[in-house]
mmCIF file of C-alpha atoms in Angstrom:
data_model
loop_
_atom_site.group_PDB
_atom_site.id
_atom_site.type_symbol
_atom_site.label_atom_id
_atom_site.label_comp_id
_atom_site.label_asym_id
_atom_site.label_seq_id
_atom_site.Cartn_x
_atom_site.Cartn_y
_atom_site.Cartn_z
ATOM 1 C CA UNK A 1 -5.102 -31.031 6.465
ATOM 2 C CA UNK A 2 -2.389 -31.726 8.908
ATOM 3 C CA UNK A 3 -0.448 -35.421 8.558
ATOM 4 C CA UNK A 4 2.835 -36.670 9.876
ATOM 5 C CA UNK A 5 5.155 -38.580 7.475
ATOM 6 C CA UNK A 6 5.681 -42.227 8.412
ATOM 7 C CA UNK A 7 8.518 -42.615 10.569
ATOM 8 C CA UNK A 8 9.892 -38.809 11.025
ATOM 9 C CA UNK A 9 8.449 -36.745 13.603
ATOM 10 C CA UNK A 10 7.424 -34.445 11.105
ATOM 11 C CA UNK A 11 3.425 -33.016 10.954
ATOM 12 C CA UNK A 12 2.903 -31.621 7.382
ATOM 13 C CA UNK A 13 -0.445 -29.185 6.229
ATOM 14 C CA UNK A 14 -1.367 -28.288 2.983
ATOM 15 C CA UNK A 15 -3.057 -25.520 2.369
ATOM 16 C CA UNK A 16 -3.718 -23.123 -0.311
ATOM 17 C CA UNK A 17 -6.133 -20.104 -0.786
ATOM 18 C CA UNK A 18 -7.621 -21.590 -3.721
ATOM 19 C CA UNK A 19 -8.036 -17.891 -5.258
ATOM 20 C CA UNK A 20 -7.110 -18.937 -8.646
ATOM 21 C CA UNK A 21 -10.120 -20.315 -9.720
ATOM 22 C CA UNK A 22 -8.350 -22.665 -12.556
ATOM 23 C CA UNK A 23 -7.011 -25.093 -9.947
ATOM 24 C CA UNK A 24 -7.740 -27.832 -8.216
ATOM 25 C CA UNK A 25 -6.580 -29.905 -5.499
ATOM 26 C CA UNK A 26 -5.486 -33.283 -6.669
ATOM 27 C CA UNK A 27 -4.454 -34.296 -2.868
ATOM 28 C CA UNK A 28 -5.750 -33.257 0.530
ATOM 29 C CA UNK A 29 -5.134 -29.177 1.229
ATOM 30 C CA UNK A 30 -6.632 -26.986 3.378
ATOM 31 C CA UNK A 31 -8.746 -24.099 1.933
ATOM 32 C CA UNK A 32 -7.261 -21.320 4.106
ATOM 33 C CA UNK A 33 -6.117 -17.907 3.378
ATOM 34 C CA UNK A 34 -1.939 -17.894 3.832
ATOM 35 C CA UNK A 35 -1.640 -15.326 7.027
ATOM 36 C CA UNK A 36 -4.529 -17.494 9.092
ATOM 37 C CA UNK A 37 -2.401 -20.407 7.851
ATOM 38 C CA UNK A 38 0.660 -19.201 9.247
ATOM 39 C CA UNK A 39 -1.170 -18.507 12.514
ATOM 40 C CA UNK A 40 -2.719 -21.473 12.786
ATOM 41 C CA UNK A 41 0.127 -24.101 12.109
ATOM 42 C CA UNK A 42 2.501 -21.730 13.762
ATOM 43 C CA UNK A 43 5.184 -23.603 10.873
ATOM 44 C CA UNK A 44 9.050 -23.362 11.563
ATOM 45 C CA UNK A 45 9.475 -24.070 8.145
ATOM 46 C CA UNK A 46 7.511 -22.432 5.350
ATOM 47 C CA UNK A 47 7.284 -24.202 1.631
ATOM 48 C CA UNK A 48 6.001 -21.442 -0.762
ATOM 49 C CA UNK A 49 5.151 -22.015 -4.237
ATOM 50 C CA UNK A 50 4.208 -19.294 -7.101
ATOM 51 C CA UNK A 51 3.484 -16.579 -4.823
ATOM 52 C CA UNK A 52 0.855 -14.450 -6.920
ATOM 53 C CA UNK A 53 2.422 -11.272 -9.201
ATOM 54 C CA UNK A 54 3.126 -8.594 -7.264
ATOM 55 C CA UNK A 55 2.377 -9.916 -3.686
ATOM 56 C CA UNK A 56 5.524 -9.995 -0.975
ATOM 57 C CA UNK A 57 4.386 -13.661 1.651
ATOM 58 C CA UNK A 58 7.961 -13.507 2.976
ATOM 59 C CA UNK A 59 7.179 -10.468 5.019
ATOM 60 C CA UNK A 60 4.267 -12.363 7.088
ATOM 61 C CA UNK A 61 6.631 -15.288 7.152
ATOM 62 C CA UNK A 62 9.074 -13.621 9.347
ATOM 63 C CA UNK A 63 6.667 -11.290 11.256
ATOM 64 C CA UNK A 64 5.491 -15.089 12.487
ATOM 65 C CA UNK A 65 7.423 -15.833 15.381
ATOM 66 C CA UNK A 66 7.469 -19.843 14.988
ATOM 67 C CA UNK A 67 9.290 -19.398 11.200
ATOM 68 C CA UNK A 68 12.997 -19.936 11.286
ATOM 69 C CA UNK A 69 12.985 -20.722 7.320
ATOM 70 C CA UNK A 70 11.079 -20.367 4.501
ATOM 71 C CA UNK A 71 11.751 -21.735 1.002
ATOM 72 C CA UNK A 72 9.991 -19.620 -1.861
ATOM 73 C CA UNK A 73 9.615 -21.184 -5.048
ATOM 74 C CA UNK A 74 9.314 -19.546 -8.290
ATOM 75 C CA UNK A 75 10.592 -17.563 -10.661
ATOM 76 C CA UNK A 76 13.033 -14.986 -10.111
ATOM 77 C CA UNK A 77 13.743 -10.528 -10.754
ATOM 78 C CA UNK A 78 11.432 -10.504 -13.504
ATOM 79 C CA UNK A 79 9.039 -13.124 -13.487
ATOM 80 C CA UNK A 80 5.643 -14.029 -12.514
ATOM 81 C CA UNK A 81 5.475 -14.399 -9.043
ATOM 82 C CA UNK A 82 6.428 -12.422 -5.751
ATOM 83 C CA UNK A 83 7.309 -8.937 -5.963
ATOM 84 C CA UNK A 84 10.252 -8.420 -8.489
ATOM 85 C CA UNK A 85 13.437 -7.331 -6.870
ATOM 86 C CA UNK A 86 11.882 -7.139 -3.441
ATOM 87 C CA UNK A 87 10.351 -10.757 -2.951
#
């Protein structure tokens, strides 16, 4: 789902693969994998929350030509998201 923020020239695309079957959307969210979301939306900024442990999506974010910035939210170092010390 893509929406324009009121009074702002910003488009917001909220996406989730819903790979974790225990989660449910509480707001309009497009069900799509991160690689497809990057290609489809060509974002300038990516806010990524809680990458699965052992996966580093930041490689794909850096490879997407439109992305100028990304923010990763989650535990660091020996936490439970991304690739510890690699992401």
